[in-house]
Amino acid sequence: MNPQTTQHTSAWVAFTYASFIGAATMVAGGILFLPLDLWTKAYLAMGVTMLVQSCITMVKTVRDVHEGKRLVNRIEDARAERLLMEMGKE
């Protein structure tokens, strides 16, 4: 069994980076131009930074769990194939 992995195009990767940078810039600009004192702006910036960090960590964890399950399934499939081949030889 050879599961195919899809590769992203360079255009898609560039788009995702540009989208992230654009969104971060807009949020930073929005916080910067809010009519609030510096401490409130710093608090909002810290919250946004931690939210982005948490999102990145969550996405990585979900991806790692998914890839781990794929590896376990491939190992189980290989064992089943080997067992079927051994049964077929007898």
PDB file of C-alpha atoms in Angstrom:
ATOM      1  CA  MET A   1       0.000   0.000   0.000  1.00  0.00           C
ATOM      2  CA  ASN A   2       1.310   3.381  -0.977  1.00  0.00           C
ATOM      3  CA  PRO A   3      -0.824   6.192   0.424  1.00  0.00           C
ATOM      4  CA  GLN A   4      -0.362   9.334  -1.609  1.00  0.00           C
ATOM      5  CA  THR A   5       0.380  12.538   0.228  1.00  0.00           C
ATOM      6  CA  THR A   6      -0.800  15.737  -1.329  1.00  0.00           C
ATOM      7  CA  GLN A   7       1.769  18.471  -1.729  1.00  0.00           C
ATOM      8  CA  HIS A   8       0.719  22.091  -1.641  1.00  0.00           C
ATOM      9  CA  THR A   9       1.624  24.336  -4.555  1.00  0.00           C
ATOM     10  CA  SER A  10       3.983  27.223  -3.957  1.00  0.00           C
ATOM     11  CA  ALA A  11       1.142  29.621  -4.802  1.00  0.00           C
ATOM     12  CA  TRP A  12      -1.015  28.170  -2.021  1.00  0.00           C
ATOM     13  CA  VAL A  13       1.828  28.365   0.496  1.00  0.00           C
ATOM     14  CA  ALA A  14       2.520  31.980  -0.487  1.00  0.00           C
ATOM     15  CA  PHE A  15      -1.202  32.775  -0.184  1.00  0.00           C
ATOM     16  CA  THR A  16      -1.400  31.335   3.331  1.00  0.00           C
ATOM     17  CA  TYR A  17       1.650  33.314   4.457  1.00  0.00           C
ATOM     18  CA  ALA A  18       0.275  36.495   2.877  1.00  0.00           C
ATOM     19  CA  SER A  19      -3.131  35.934   4.501  1.00  0.00           C
ATOM     20  CA  PHE A  20      -1.570  35.450   7.920  1.00  0.00           C
ATOM     21  CA  ILE A  21       0.661  38.511   7.568  1.00  0.00           C
ATOM     22  CA  GLY A  22      -2.262  40.601   6.295  1.00  0.00           C
ATOM     23  CA  ALA A  23      -4.537  39.556   9.155  1.00  0.00           C
ATOM     24  CA  ALA A  24      -1.815  40.137  11.763  1.00  0.00           C
ATOM     25  CA  THR A  25      -1.080  43.569  10.295  1.00  0.00           C
ATOM     26  CA  MET A  26      -4.748  44.560  10.328  1.00  0.00           C
ATOM     27  CA  VAL A  27      -5.204  43.430  13.945  1.00  0.00           C
ATOM     28  CA  ALA A  28      -2.001  45.215  14.998  1.00  0.00           C
ATOM     29  CA  GLY A  29      -3.134  48.385  13.221  1.00  0.00           C
ATOM     30  CA  GLY A  30      -6.559  48.150  14.804  1.00  0.00           C
ATOM     31  CA  ILE A  31      -5.059  47.820  18.275  1.00  0.00           C
ATOM     32  CA  LEU A  32      -2.576  50.624  17.599  1.00  0.00           C
ATOM     33  CA  PHE A  33      -5.240  53.111  16.506  1.00  0.00           C
ATOM     34  CA  LEU A  34      -7.774  52.283  19.220  1.00  0.00           C
ATOM     35  CA  PRO A  35      -8.534  55.332  21.363  1.00  0.00           C
ATOM     36  CA  LEU A  36      -7.306  53.604  24.536  1.00  0.00           C
ATOM     37  CA  ASP A  37      -4.369  54.030  26.864  1.00  0.00           C
ATOM     38  CA  LEU A  38      -1.101  52.150  26.296  1.00  0.00           C
ATOM     39  CA  TRP A  39      -1.738  49.509  28.989  1.00  0.00           C
ATOM     40  CA  THR A  40      -5.038  48.450  27.445  1.00  0.00           C
ATOM     41  CA  LYS A  41      -3.452  48.244  23.986  1.00  0.00           C
ATOM     42  CA  ALA A  42      -0.597  46.147  25.402  1.00  0.00           C
ATOM     43  CA  TYR A  43      -3.107  43.823  27.068  1.00  0.00           C
ATOM     44  CA  LEU A  44      -5.020  43.351  23.799  1.00  0.00           C
ATOM     45  CA  ALA A  45      -1.769  42.774  21.863  1.00  0.00           C
ATOM     46  CA  MET A  46      -0.665  40.176  24.412  1.00  0.00           C
ATOM     47  CA  GLY A  47      -4.020  38.393  24.122  1.00  0.00           C
ATOM     48  CA  VAL A  48      -3.862  38.320  20.322  1.00  0.00           C
ATOM     49  CA  THR A  49      -0.263  37.046  20.421  1.00  0.00           C
ATOM     50  CA  MET A  50      -1.184  34.226  22.797  1.00  0.00           C
ATOM     51  CA  LEU A  51      -4.254  33.372  20.687  1.00  0.00           C
ATOM     52  CA  VAL A  52      -2.109  33.036  17.550  1.00  0.00           C
ATOM     53  CA  GLN A  53       0.453  30.943  19.444  1.00  0.00           C
ATOM     54  CA  SER A  54      -2.302  28.659  20.778  1.00  0.00           C
ATOM     55  CA  CYS A  55      -3.806  28.250  17.299  1.00  0.00           C
ATOM     56  CA  ILE A  56      -0.438  27.250  15.836  1.00  0.00           C
ATOM     57  CA  THR A  57       0.164  24.771  18.669  1.00  0.00           C
ATOM     58  CA  MET A  58      -3.312  23.266  18.296  1.00  0.00           C
ATOM     59  CA  VAL A  59      -2.970  22.864  14.527  1.00  0.00           C
ATOM     60  CA  LYS A  60       0.421  21.174  14.929  1.00  0.00           C
ATOM     61  CA  THR A  61      -0.955  18.818  17.581  1.00  0.00           C
ATOM     62  CA  VAL A  62      -3.985  17.851  15.473  1.00  0.00           C
ATOM     63  CA  ARG A  63      -1.723  17.223  12.482  1.00  0.00           C
ATOM     64  CA  ASP A  64       0.694  15.113  14.562  1.00  0.00           C
ATOM     65  CA  VAL A  65      -2.157  12.999  15.966  1.00  0.00           C
ATOM     66  CA  HIS A  66      -3.544  12.483  12.459  1.00  0.00           C
ATOM     67  CA  GLU A  67      -0.144  11.478  11.053  1.00  0.00           C
ATOM     68  CA  GLY A  68       0.441   9.168  14.016  1.00  0.00           C
ATOM     69  CA  LYS A  69      -2.833   7.388  13.337  1.00  0.00           C
ATOM     70  CA  ARG A  70      -1.924   7.060   9.658  1.00  0.00           C
ATOM     71  CA  LEU A  71       1.397   5.418  10.593  1.00  0.00           C
ATOM     72  CA  VAL A  72      -0.336   3.004  12.996  1.00  0.00           C
ATOM     73  CA  ASN A  73      -2.890   2.128  10.308  1.00  0.00           C
ATOM     74  CA  ARG A  74      -0.122   1.512   7.757  1.00  0.00           C
ATOM     75  CA  ILE A  75       1.693  -0.793  10.195  1.00  0.00           C
ATOM     76  CA  GLU A  76      -1.537  -2.705  10.899  1.00  0.00           C
ATOM     77  CA  ASP A  77      -2.255  -2.977   7.169  1.00  0.00           C
ATOM     78  CA  ALA A  78       1.254  -4.306   6.536  1.00  0.00           C
ATOM     79  CA  ARG A  79       0.814  -6.917   9.267  1.00  0.00           C
ATOM     80  CA  ALA A  80      -2.535  -7.992   7.834  1.00  0.00           C
ATOM     81  CA  GLU A  81      -1.052  -8.236   4.318  1.00  0.00           C
ATOM     82  CA  ARG A  82       1.847 -10.323   5.591  1.00  0.00           C
ATOM     83  CA  LEU A  83      -0.541 -12.627   7.446  1.00  0.00           C
ATOM     84  CA  LEU A  84      -2.717 -13.014   4.336  1.00  0.00           C
ATOM     85  CA  MET A  85       0.352 -13.757   2.208  1.00  0.00           C
ATOM     86  CA  GLU A  86       1.491 -16.388   4.698  1.00  0.00           C
ATOM     87  CA  MET A  87      -1.979 -17.957   4.712  1.00  0.00           C
ATOM     88  CA  GLY A  88      -2.045 -17.956   0.916  1.00  0.00           C
ATOM     89  CA  LYS A  89       1.273 -19.827   0.704  1.00  0.00           C
ATOM     90  CA  GLU A  90      -0.040 -22.731   2.785  1.00  0.00           C
TER      91      GLU A  90
END
